[in-house]
Amino acid sequence: DIQMTQSPSSVSASLGDRVTITCRASQNVSTWLAWYRQKPGRAPNLLISAAGGLESGGPSRFSGSGSGTDFILVINNLQPEDFATYYCQQANSFPFTFGPGTTVDLK
Amino acid sequence: QVQLAQSETEVKKPGSSVMVSCKASGGSINSFVVNWVRQAPGQGLEWLGGIIPLFNKSTYAQQFQGRVTFTADHSTSTAYMELTGLTSEDTAIYYCARETSGSLDPWGQGTLVSVSS
């Protein structure tokens, strides 16, 4: 199975801040990488597909990049609804696997 | 747009089975792949597998093989996940989601399965 890691595990930030989250795969996943935001008590919500594709209707303050084993999610101009947990997920091979999550909380 | 509505909370005894439903609206379940993901309390996301309802073909994560079964009812556009041999470690919120090229969207609202004696 492909193992996914994320860093940091948590980050404290203020409204308007820029936050960067990294995701690393134990094997090459090309660009088969998605990012999700999960607000407390809610189902995850797809933000980015194919490593860098912003979902239709998704806020433009989110951007993703990377390929192979190293990926980045950037959140610009942090908004109140962005205080949540973020997960990366590889879809290069079965079983699909998720990173452990990065929690963004209020500084 | 496609929406997925899941069944309500289930409370089960150890050793029993549970079936969770996932009803699609705004599109036929035959037109997409349904994945199942679970989340234990305070934990991360764990993929159980997926089903292509049109072909009734399923893929299961190894750790659930033999204990989980995915099915679909085309007439009601509903997918089902059955998990047998429940233990307290199966206590989690179970989600269904449409898979498109490996990305999961949208997700159902989740179904809490609580296993306790």
GROMACS .gro file of C-alpha atoms in nm:
model
  224
    1ASP     CA    1   0.000   0.000   0.000
    2ILE     CA    2   0.110   0.357  -0.065
    3GLN     CA    3   0.166   0.546   0.260
    4MET     CA    4   0.077   0.914   0.274
    5THR     CA    5   0.228   1.159   0.521
    6GLN     CA    6   0.141   1.522   0.584
    7SER     CA    7   0.316   1.807   0.755
    8PRO     CA    8   0.262   1.984   0.974
    9SER     CA    9   0.008   1.781   1.172
   10SER     CA   10  -0.137   2.108   1.297
   11VAL     CA   11  -0.082   2.477   1.237
   12SER     CA   12  -0.212   2.787   1.413
   13ALA     CA   13  -0.293   3.081   1.191
   14SER     CA   14  -0.485   3.408   1.180
   15LEU     CA   15  -0.750   3.536   0.943
   16GLY     CA   16  -0.588   3.653   0.622
   17ASP     CA   17  -0.278   3.439   0.668
   18ARG     CA   18  -0.123   3.214   0.405
   19VAL     CA   19  -0.096   2.848   0.506
   20THR     CA   20   0.109   2.579   0.331
   21ILE     CA   21   0.050   2.206   0.385
   22THR     CA   22   0.272   1.939   0.238
   23CYS     CA   23   0.185   1.582   0.149
   24ARG     CA   24   0.431   1.307   0.063
   25ALA     CA   25   0.363   0.967  -0.092
   26SER     CA   26   0.579   0.661  -0.026
   27GLN     CA   27   0.575   0.584  -0.400
   28ASN     CA   28   0.528   0.779  -0.720
   29VAL     CA   29   0.158   0.864  -0.762
   30SER     CA   30   0.209   1.092  -1.065
   31THR     CA   31  -0.067   1.354  -1.025
   32TRP     CA   32  -0.326   1.115  -0.884
   33LEU     CA   33  -0.362   1.327  -0.575
   34ALA     CA   34  -0.664   1.500  -0.424
   35TRP     CA   35  -0.707   1.741  -0.133
   36TYR     CA   36  -1.009   1.763   0.096
   37ARG     CA   37  -1.123   2.002   0.366
   38GLN     CA   38  -1.326   1.862   0.654
   39LYS     CA   39  -1.505   2.102   0.884
   40PRO     CA   40  -1.593   1.972   1.232
   41GLY     CA   41  -1.894   1.742   1.227
   42ARG     CA   42  -1.917   1.747   0.847
   43ALA     CA   43  -1.823   1.518   0.562
   44PRO     CA   44  -1.501   1.595   0.374
   45ASN     CA   45  -1.528   1.826   0.076
   46LEU     CA   46  -1.313   1.798  -0.237
   47LEU     CA   47  -1.093   2.103  -0.296
   48ILE     CA   48  -0.830   1.996  -0.546
   49SER     CA   49  -0.814   1.703  -0.789
   50ALA     CA   50  -0.531   1.578  -1.009
   51ALA     CA   51  -0.282   1.752  -0.778
   52GLY     CA   52  -0.354   2.099  -0.907
   53GLY     CA   53  -0.708   2.121  -1.040
   54LEU     CA   54  -0.933   2.351  -0.837
   55GLU     CA   55  -1.283   2.208  -0.817
   56SER     CA   56  -1.558   2.394  -0.996
   57GLY     CA   57  -1.702   2.648  -0.757
   58GLY     CA   58  -1.411   2.606  -0.522
   59PRO     CA   59  -1.260   2.918  -0.365
   60SER     CA   60  -0.968   3.052  -0.569
   61ARG     CA   61  -0.765   3.107  -0.252
   62PHE     CA   62  -0.687   2.732  -0.262
   63SER     CA   63  -0.414   2.603  -0.491
   64GLY     CA   64  -0.237   2.272  -0.526
   65SER     CA   65   0.084   2.166  -0.692
   66GLY     CA   66   0.328   1.881  -0.719
   67SER     CA   67   0.374   1.546  -0.887
   68GLY     CA   68   0.540   1.217  -0.815
   69THR     CA   69   0.582   1.198  -0.439
   70ASP     CA   70   0.569   1.558  -0.314
   71PHE     CA   71   0.264   1.782  -0.311
   72ILE     CA   72   0.163   2.116  -0.165
   73LEU     CA   73  -0.168   2.275  -0.075
   74VAL     CA   74  -0.163   2.652  -0.028
   75ILE     CA   75  -0.443   2.850   0.132
   76ASN     CA   76  -0.418   3.223   0.074
   77ASN     CA   77  -0.609   3.483   0.275
   78LEU     CA   78  -0.737   3.238   0.536
   79GLN     CA   79  -1.112   3.272   0.595
   80PRO     CA   80  -1.320   3.163   0.899
   81GLU     CA   81  -1.450   2.853   0.719
   82ASP     CA   82  -1.092   2.738   0.654
   83PHE     CA   83  -1.030   2.648   1.017
   84ALA     CA   84  -1.067   2.277   0.956
   85THR     CA   85  -0.872   1.958   0.890
   86TYR     CA   86  -0.716   1.894   0.550
   87TYR     CA   87  -0.645   1.554   0.400
   88CYS     CA   88  -0.455   1.445   0.093
   89GLN     CA   89  -0.548   1.121  -0.085
   90GLN     CA   90  -0.370   0.921  -0.352
   91ALA     CA   91  -0.561   0.748  -0.630
   92ASN     CA   92  -0.269   0.605  -0.824
   93SER     CA   93  -0.337   0.252  -0.706
   94PHE     CA   94  -0.569   0.049  -0.486
   95PRO     CA   95  -0.619   0.078  -0.199
   96PHE     CA   96  -0.673   0.450  -0.209
   97THR     CA   97  -0.500   0.597   0.094
   98PHE     CA   98  -0.530   0.921   0.285
   99GLY     CA   99  -0.280   1.128   0.472
  100PRO     CA  100  -0.329   1.160   0.850
  101GLY     CA  101  -0.461   1.512   0.821
  102THR     CA  102  -0.348   1.865   0.901
  103THR     CA  103  -0.557   2.073   1.138
  104VAL     CA  104  -0.564   2.449   1.088
  105ASP     CA  105  -0.676   2.629   1.400
  106LEU     CA  106  -0.704   2.987   1.515
  107LYS     CA  107  -0.392   3.141   1.659
  108GLN     CA  108  -2.618   1.796  -0.948
  109VAL     CA  109  -2.566   1.461  -0.780
  110GLN     CA  110  -2.644   1.434  -0.409
  111LEU     CA  111  -2.597   1.130  -0.187
  112ALA     CA  112  -2.826   1.065   0.110
  113GLN     CA  113  -2.727   0.798   0.361
  114SER     CA  114  -2.926   0.596   0.611
  115GLU     CA  115  -2.953   0.684   0.977
  116THR     CA  116  -2.742   0.595   1.280
  117GLU     CA  117  -2.707   0.227   1.363
  118VAL     CA  118  -2.635   0.079   1.705
  119LYS     CA  119  -2.511  -0.279   1.689
  120LYS     CA  120  -2.387  -0.558   1.915
  121PRO     CA  121  -2.044  -0.712   1.868
  122GLY     CA  122  -2.054  -1.000   1.622
  123SER     CA  123  -2.353  -0.864   1.433
  124SER     CA  124  -2.375  -0.708   1.087
  125VAL     CA  125  -2.476  -0.366   0.958
  126MET     CA  126  -2.599  -0.243   0.623
  127VAL     CA  127  -2.565   0.123   0.528
  128SER     CA  128  -2.748   0.269   0.230
  129CYS     CA  129  -2.652   0.555   0.000
  130LYS     CA  130  -2.924   0.691  -0.229
  131ALA     CA  131  -2.828   0.904  -0.526
  132SER     CA  132  -3.042   1.188  -0.655
  133GLY     CA  133  -2.981   1.424  -0.944
  134GLY     CA  134  -2.824   1.143  -1.143
  135SER     CA  135  -2.837   0.766  -1.188
  136ILE     CA  136  -2.610   0.555  -0.974
  137ASN     CA  137  -2.535   0.355  -1.288
  138SER     CA  138  -2.342   0.649  -1.424
  139PHE     CA  139  -2.069   0.660  -1.161
  140VAL     CA  140  -1.850   0.471  -0.916
  141VAL     CA  141  -1.939   0.467  -0.547
  142ASN     CA  142  -1.661   0.455  -0.290
  143TRP     CA  143  -1.696   0.390   0.084
  144VAL     CA  144  -1.476   0.558   0.346
  145ARG     CA  145  -1.495   0.544   0.723
  146GLN     CA  146  -1.374   0.765   1.005
  147ALA     CA  147  -1.336   0.640   1.360
  148PRO     CA  148  -1.401   0.893   1.638
  149GLY     CA  149  -1.131   1.159   1.634
  150GLN     CA  150  -0.936   0.974   1.367
  151GLY     CA  151  -0.853   1.010   0.998
  152LEU     CA  152  -1.012   0.870   0.685
  153GLU     CA  153  -0.993   0.504   0.586
  154TRP     CA  154  -1.093   0.372   0.243
  155LEU     CA  155  -1.301   0.054   0.240
  156GLY     CA  156  -1.337   0.017  -0.137
  157GLY     CA  157  -1.570   0.092  -0.423
  158ILE     CA  158  -1.834  -0.046  -0.656
  159ILE     CA  159  -1.915   0.016  -1.021
  160PRO     CA  160  -2.293  -0.034  -1.004
  161LEU     CA  161  -2.332  -0.061  -1.382
  162PHE     CA  162  -2.121  -0.378  -1.386
  163ASN     CA  163  -2.176  -0.479  -1.023
  164LYS     CA  164  -1.798  -0.495  -0.987
  165SER     CA  165  -1.638  -0.417  -0.651
  166THR     CA  166  -1.289  -0.354  -0.521
  167TYR     CA  167  -1.223  -0.402  -0.151
  168ALA     CA  168  -0.938  -0.287   0.070
  169GLN     CA  169  -0.742  -0.592   0.183
  170GLN     CA  170  -0.810  -0.538   0.554
  171PHE     CA  171  -1.185  -0.560   0.496
  172GLN     CA  172  -1.182  -0.841   0.240
  173GLY     CA  173  -1.427  -1.111   0.343
  174ARG     CA  174  -1.608  -0.886   0.587
  175VAL     CA  175  -1.748  -0.616   0.363
  176THR     CA  176  -1.981  -0.640   0.064
  177PHE     CA  177  -2.093  -0.362  -0.169
  178THR     CA  178  -2.413  -0.389  -0.369
  179ALA     CA  179  -2.635  -0.158  -0.570
  180ASP     CA  180  -3.003  -0.142  -0.659
  181HIS     CA  181  -3.034   0.021  -0.998
  182SER     CA  182  -3.410   0.062  -0.969
  183THR     CA  183  -3.378   0.290  -0.665
  184SER     CA  184  -3.035   0.434  -0.749
  185THR     CA  185  -2.910   0.316  -0.411
  186ALA     CA  186  -2.576   0.165  -0.311
  187TYR     CA  187  -2.529  -0.049  -0.002
  188MET     CA  188  -2.238  -0.139   0.221
  189GLU     CA  189  -2.268  -0.442   0.448
  190LEU     CA  190  -2.008  -0.507   0.716
  191THR     CA  191  -2.013  -0.831   0.915
  192GLY     CA  192  -1.843  -0.954   1.230
  193LEU     CA  193  -1.862  -0.613   1.395
  194THR     CA  194  -1.629  -0.524   1.681
  195SER     CA  195  -1.589  -0.205   1.881
  196GLU     CA  196  -1.312  -0.107   1.639
  197ASP     CA  197  -1.573  -0.076   1.364
  198THR     CA  198  -1.738   0.213   1.549
  199ALA     CA  199  -1.709   0.496   1.300
  200ILE     CA  200  -1.888   0.727   1.064
  201TYR     CA  201  -1.926   0.556   0.729
  202TYR     CA  202  -1.937   0.774   0.418
  203CYS     CA  203  -2.025   0.701   0.060
  204ALA     CA  204  -1.889   0.922  -0.216
  205ARG     CA  205  -1.892   0.940  -0.593
  206GLU     CA  206  -1.552   0.870  -0.742
  207THR     CA  207  -1.441   1.048  -1.058
  208SER     CA  208  -1.086   0.976  -1.177
  209GLY     CA  209  -0.985   0.894  -0.824
  210SER     CA  210  -1.131   1.200  -0.655
  211LEU     CA  211  -1.429   1.170  -0.424
  212ASP     CA  212  -1.711   1.420  -0.470
  213PRO     CA  213  -1.977   1.460  -0.354
  214TRP     CA  214  -1.992   1.277  -0.024
  215GLY     CA  215  -2.294   1.154   0.164
  216GLN     CA  216  -2.363   1.307   0.501
  217GLY     CA  217  -2.226   1.002   0.680
  218THR     CA  218  -2.381   0.725   0.887
  219LEU     CA  219  -2.268   0.664   1.244
  220VAL     CA  220  -2.229   0.295   1.325
  221SER     CA  221  -2.182   0.235   1.696
  222VAL     CA  222  -2.081  -0.110   1.814
  223SER     CA  223  -2.124  -0.178   2.183
  224SER     CA  224  -2.231  -0.461   2.409
   0.00000   0.00000   0.00000
